[in-house]
């Protein structure tokens, strides 16, 4: 059938800002795919994957008691870290209107918790405080920003009704918090779920959490044990709503500090040494002066930072677009519009698994199965983030009201549902841009040459001066992407705030 | 809000709690953790019995973590590779190498290759490996990285990351073996003692992976102790530890180290390693 639309109108959709932005992102990602190394290296990737799959289906419970201790530690680190972060974050939210606080928070947040852990390890060593602070610091900065946004959006009626003599704290506590309580707690409990993932992953650098045992079992090919560990982790996260009750949280918070494990004693002199010696650029320490510093910095930027930034950007853009595609493909699985309640169950299961398993862990597993290239990292990022966004827009789609005479199936998906969800889809995706990049950088620790690879190398060589410069560069890159994403969101008038976006 | 604060305060209290009086030791995680447990569990019992104090082994996840723990005084004794030992002792005043295995006086690294490469064993490094993929062990391993990187660089006149299409760091020797055996990497550098032990145990499929070159000998692993232990545990403590290490004769324990006996070592034994590490650019 011939279209009756005039030619220019048929194509005009391509110039719509939302579509144009999407096409740009897609185009950049395609160039990145061309640049990237996405081969499967190992000669028998699928037989190994099958062995791994069998381990998942037949978990081995022989070391169940060790895993339960590790799970307890994982919960303890998450509760202590996120609890401290919530308190600090609330404080930060109250003074968030100061520019310096905002910049401070953006900076602290842009450094991944594993990087924080690697820094604290240098002077607190294998002491629980390393893990607690590694979670608490970046989480506090995030809480600061999001709490302040929640407060901004709240109704100020109650505040204006109060006497002019009321103090700042009592205004906050009696007039603001009750009104926003539900919103604050739902966001905080979402972040607690993130904290569980962070806590588990901290095991990879030596904290006694699930990641510690998972790494050992995995490296030795004990897939049954890996299956058991993953299973109890998934059950714990999947059943969060059942056991994370407001009254019980008090109990958990009180108990958590006692369950962190002893670790090794702190030697305070190490902190002083770290700040006064270790992180001073080596040419300055060795008295080579400014000239030495310049060539040191030049080499560092040219041979480590630049290649690292390149790989990080390439992988980020591929993962971003892949995430979008996976989200758009998976959300119908849990949407009332396409599947009835009963048949949503497997879809929900799939997305819960996808978003519960940390991408670091997924990348680690896939990397061992497929050999070293960007592919395992990209797939891990896409699965995890795609499942999160798929879940969010899936839920949103269920609230859409369609006309009673709408045609179902594929046409409904392409011409009705996706266009109507596209604005929020894109804003979710842009919001996760920075998160994906932060995660991409950290995956370098596993051996993909993103910035984290060079940071890890510097730390392995005990060159903390270099490590810190590279972490600083990673942070700046993150802040850059974050503000770019914000500009795009603003230009497209996608004004949804992260607080609303994240509360799953 | 109050309970948040209370939990937070309790936290701090607990975290600042410090305990001492226990000899804590660690080791570089150069092999699978179950292997390390088999080795260092009995080791800590042995030390505890011989020295008559509480001894604790702390497992770590990376070579750098072992070095940092030693440097930071959280452990007093450690089983290091040559390079990690040099790194660790250079940061702790009066720390010393106490003992090494008989085999550590002359240690080797094997270059191993997957069968698909078609590489054959030889007396020199086969230049046709240019353009293949290669995995080292840990980034700061002596046998898994420093020594093979040194000889590869010497042979090709440029560093491995320029010679090979891809250079990876598996993390430890057990993993290097598996990665080359499975063909994920064409070539790997592995500690000869690990290879020989796994070979004897029948854990290597020699149809898939072969030794293609052996480095010249170099000094490797050693027990190192911090300089301040005598102050902490009483005069003569480091001599006592040294005597205990040298007196180890339980065949099972020795076998878990893949060593026949332990002999005295000193810092100067590792001077060549320090020079090599400087040449390769791993230390300043």
Short mmCIF file of N, CA and C in Angstrom, two decimals, chain B residues 28-99:
data_model
loop_
_atom_site.label_atom_id
_atom_site.label_comp_id
_atom_site.label_asym_id
_atom_site.label_seq_id
_atom_site.Cartn_x
_atom_site.Cartn_y
_atom_site.Cartn_z
N UNK B 28 52.04 -14.53 49.82
CA UNK B 28 51.49 -14.09 48.54
C UNK B 28 50.58 -15.20 48.01
N UNK B 29 49.43 -14.81 47.48
CA UNK B 29 48.48 -15.82 46.98
C UNK B 29 48.90 -16.31 45.60
N UNK B 30 49.96 -17.10 45.55
CA UNK B 30 50.51 -17.48 44.25
C UNK B 30 49.83 -18.71 43.66
N UNK B 31 49.00 -19.37 44.48
CA UNK B 31 48.28 -20.54 43.96
C UNK B 31 46.84 -20.50 44.45
N UNK B 32 46.09 -21.54 44.04
CA UNK B 32 44.69 -21.63 44.47
C UNK B 32 44.60 -21.60 45.98
N UNK B 33 43.49 -21.03 46.46
CA UNK B 33 43.35 -20.85 47.89
C UNK B 33 43.31 -22.17 48.66
N UNK B 34 42.72 -23.21 48.07
CA UNK B 34 42.67 -24.48 48.81
C UNK B 34 44.09 -25.01 49.02
N UNK B 35 44.97 -24.78 48.02
CA UNK B 35 46.38 -25.18 48.16
C UNK B 35 47.03 -24.39 49.29
N UNK B 36 46.74 -23.10 49.32
CA UNK B 36 47.34 -22.25 50.35
C UNK B 36 46.88 -22.69 51.74
N UNK B 37 45.61 -23.04 51.84
CA UNK B 37 45.08 -23.49 53.14
C UNK B 37 45.77 -24.77 53.59
N UNK B 38 45.93 -25.71 52.64
CA UNK B 38 46.60 -26.97 52.95
C UNK B 38 48.00 -26.71 53.48
N UNK B 39 48.61 -25.65 52.98
CA UNK B 39 49.98 -25.37 53.32
C UNK B 39 50.10 -24.57 54.61
N UNK B 40 49.31 -23.50 54.71
CA UNK B 40 49.54 -22.56 55.81
C UNK B 40 48.75 -22.86 57.08
N UNK B 41 47.72 -23.71 56.96
CA UNK B 41 47.03 -24.15 58.17
C UNK B 41 47.99 -24.94 59.05
N UNK B 42 48.56 -26.06 58.53
CA UNK B 42 49.55 -26.82 59.30
C UNK B 42 50.77 -25.98 59.67
N UNK B 43 51.16 -25.07 58.77
CA UNK B 43 52.32 -24.21 59.02
C UNK B 43 52.10 -23.39 60.28
N UNK B 44 50.90 -22.83 60.42
CA UNK B 44 50.68 -21.97 61.58
C UNK B 44 50.61 -22.81 62.85
N UNK B 45 50.10 -24.05 62.73
CA UNK B 45 50.13 -24.95 63.90
C UNK B 45 51.57 -25.26 64.31
N UNK B 46 52.38 -25.52 63.29
CA UNK B 46 53.78 -25.85 63.55
C UNK B 46 54.48 -24.69 64.27
N UNK B 47 54.31 -23.48 63.73
CA UNK B 47 54.97 -22.32 64.33
C UNK B 47 54.48 -22.09 65.76
N UNK B 48 53.19 -22.25 65.93
CA UNK B 48 52.59 -22.02 67.23
C UNK B 48 53.18 -22.99 68.26
N UNK B 49 53.31 -24.25 67.86
CA UNK B 49 53.84 -25.26 68.77
C UNK B 49 55.32 -24.99 69.08
N UNK B 50 56.07 -24.69 68.01
CA UNK B 50 57.51 -24.51 68.19
C UNK B 50 57.85 -23.23 68.96
N UNK B 51 57.11 -22.16 68.68
CA UNK B 51 57.44 -20.88 69.31
C UNK B 51 56.67 -20.68 70.61
N UNK B 52 55.67 -21.52 70.83
CA UNK B 52 54.84 -21.43 72.02
C UNK B 52 54.13 -20.09 72.17
N UNK B 53 53.64 -19.54 71.06
CA UNK B 53 52.75 -18.38 71.12
C UNK B 53 51.61 -18.60 70.14
N UNK B 54 50.61 -17.71 70.23
CA UNK B 54 49.49 -17.84 69.30
C UNK B 54 49.93 -17.35 67.92
N UNK B 55 49.66 -18.14 66.90
CA UNK B 55 50.06 -17.76 65.54
C UNK B 55 48.82 -17.80 64.66
N UNK B 56 48.69 -16.78 63.80
CA UNK B 56 47.51 -16.72 62.95
C UNK B 56 47.93 -16.47 61.50
N UNK B 57 47.34 -17.24 60.58
CA UNK B 57 47.60 -17.01 59.15
C UNK B 57 46.44 -16.19 58.57
N UNK B 58 46.80 -15.14 57.85
CA UNK B 58 45.76 -14.31 57.22
C UNK B 58 45.85 -14.44 55.71
N UNK B 59 44.81 -14.98 55.06
CA UNK B 59 44.85 -15.07 53.60
C UNK B 59 44.56 -13.70 52.98
N UNK B 60 45.25 -13.38 51.90
CA UNK B 60 44.99 -12.11 51.20
C UNK B 60 44.68 -12.40 49.74
N UNK B 61 44.17 -11.38 49.05
CA UNK B 61 43.71 -11.59 47.68
C UNK B 61 44.72 -11.18 46.62
N UNK B 62 45.79 -10.47 47.01
CA UNK B 62 46.74 -10.07 45.98
C UNK B 62 48.13 -9.97 46.58
N UNK B 63 49.13 -9.99 45.70
CA UNK B 63 50.51 -9.84 46.15
C UNK B 63 50.68 -8.51 46.87
N UNK B 64 50.06 -7.46 46.30
CA UNK B 64 50.21 -6.13 46.89
C UNK B 64 49.61 -6.10 48.29
N UNK B 65 48.52 -6.83 48.48
CA UNK B 65 47.89 -6.85 49.81
C UNK B 65 48.83 -7.50 50.82
N UNK B 66 49.56 -8.54 50.39
CA UNK B 66 50.51 -9.18 51.29
C UNK B 66 51.63 -8.21 51.65
N UNK B 67 52.15 -7.52 50.62
CA UNK B 67 53.23 -6.56 50.86
C UNK B 67 52.75 -5.43 51.77
N UNK B 68 51.55 -4.92 51.49
CA UNK B 68 51.02 -3.81 52.30
C UNK B 68 50.83 -4.23 53.75
N UNK B 69 50.32 -5.45 53.95
CA UNK B 69 50.09 -5.91 55.32
C UNK B 69 51.41 -5.98 56.09
N UNK B 70 52.45 -6.42 55.41
CA UNK B 70 53.79 -6.51 56.02
C UNK B 70 54.32 -5.11 56.32
N UNK B 71 54.20 -4.26 55.32
CA UNK B 71 54.69 -2.90 55.43
C UNK B 71 53.95 -2.15 56.52
N UNK B 72 52.63 -2.39 56.60
CA UNK B 72 51.81 -1.66 57.57
C UNK B 72 51.89 -2.24 58.98
N UNK B 73 52.67 -3.32 59.16
CA UNK B 73 52.83 -3.87 60.50
C UNK B 73 51.63 -4.68 60.97
N UNK B 74 50.72 -5.02 60.04
CA UNK B 74 49.59 -5.84 60.45
C UNK B 74 49.97 -7.32 60.47
N UNK B 75 51.00 -7.68 59.71
CA UNK B 75 51.59 -9.00 59.86
C UNK B 75 53.07 -8.80 60.14
N UNK B 76 53.67 -9.77 60.85
CA UNK B 76 55.08 -9.62 61.20
C UNK B 76 55.97 -10.51 60.33
N UNK B 77 55.36 -11.55 59.78
CA UNK B 77 56.12 -12.55 59.05
C UNK B 77 55.38 -12.84 57.75
N UNK B 78 56.13 -13.10 56.67
CA UNK B 78 55.44 -13.40 55.42
C UNK B 78 56.28 -14.30 54.52
N UNK B 79 55.59 -15.08 53.73
CA UNK B 79 56.21 -15.93 52.70
C UNK B 79 56.05 -15.19 51.38
N UNK B 80 57.18 -14.61 50.92
CA UNK B 80 57.14 -13.76 49.73
C UNK B 80 57.85 -14.41 48.57
N UNK B 81 57.54 -13.94 47.37
CA UNK B 81 58.38 -14.21 46.21
C UNK B 81 59.57 -13.26 46.28
N UNK B 82 60.52 -13.46 45.37
CA UNK B 82 61.72 -12.62 45.42
C UNK B 82 61.35 -11.14 45.29
N UNK B 83 60.53 -10.81 44.28
CA UNK B 83 60.19 -9.41 44.04
C UNK B 83 59.34 -8.83 45.16
N UNK B 84 58.29 -9.55 45.56
CA UNK B 84 57.44 -9.00 46.63
C UNK B 84 58.25 -8.84 47.91
N UNK B 85 59.22 -9.76 48.13
CA UNK B 85 60.09 -9.65 49.30
C UNK B 85 60.94 -8.39 49.24
N UNK B 86 61.51 -8.14 48.06
CA UNK B 86 62.32 -6.93 47.89
C UNK B 86 61.47 -5.69 48.12
N UNK B 87 60.28 -5.68 47.52
CA UNK B 87 59.37 -4.54 47.70
C UNK B 87 59.04 -4.35 49.17
N UNK B 88 58.72 -5.45 49.85
CA UNK B 88 58.27 -5.35 51.23
C UNK B 88 59.41 -4.91 52.15
N UNK B 89 60.58 -5.53 52.01
CA UNK B 89 61.67 -5.22 52.93
C UNK B 89 62.22 -3.83 52.72
N UNK B 90 62.12 -3.32 51.49
CA UNK B 90 62.64 -1.97 51.25
C UNK B 90 61.82 -0.91 51.98
N UNK B 91 60.61 -1.30 52.43
CA UNK B 91 59.78 -0.30 53.10
C UNK B 91 59.79 -0.45 54.62
N UNK B 92 60.38 -1.52 55.12
CA UNK B 92 60.36 -1.73 56.57
C UNK B 92 61.80 -1.79 57.10
N UNK B 93 62.12 -0.89 57.99
CA UNK B 93 63.47 -0.76 58.53
C UNK B 93 63.91 -2.07 59.20
N UNK B 94 65.14 -2.51 58.89
CA UNK B 94 65.74 -3.68 59.53
C UNK B 94 65.00 -5.00 59.30
N UNK B 95 64.09 -5.01 58.36
CA UNK B 95 63.42 -6.27 58.10
C UNK B 95 64.40 -7.18 57.37
N UNK B 96 64.27 -8.49 57.55
CA UNK B 96 65.24 -9.36 56.91
C UNK B 96 64.63 -10.65 56.36
N UNK B 97 65.30 -11.14 55.32
CA UNK B 97 64.96 -12.45 54.78
C UNK B 97 65.53 -13.47 55.75
N UNK B 98 64.69 -14.44 56.16
CA UNK B 98 65.14 -15.41 57.17
C UNK B 98 65.56 -16.73 56.56
N UNK B 99 64.68 -17.27 55.72
CA UNK B 99 64.92 -18.61 55.22
C UNK B 99 64.30 -18.77 53.84
#
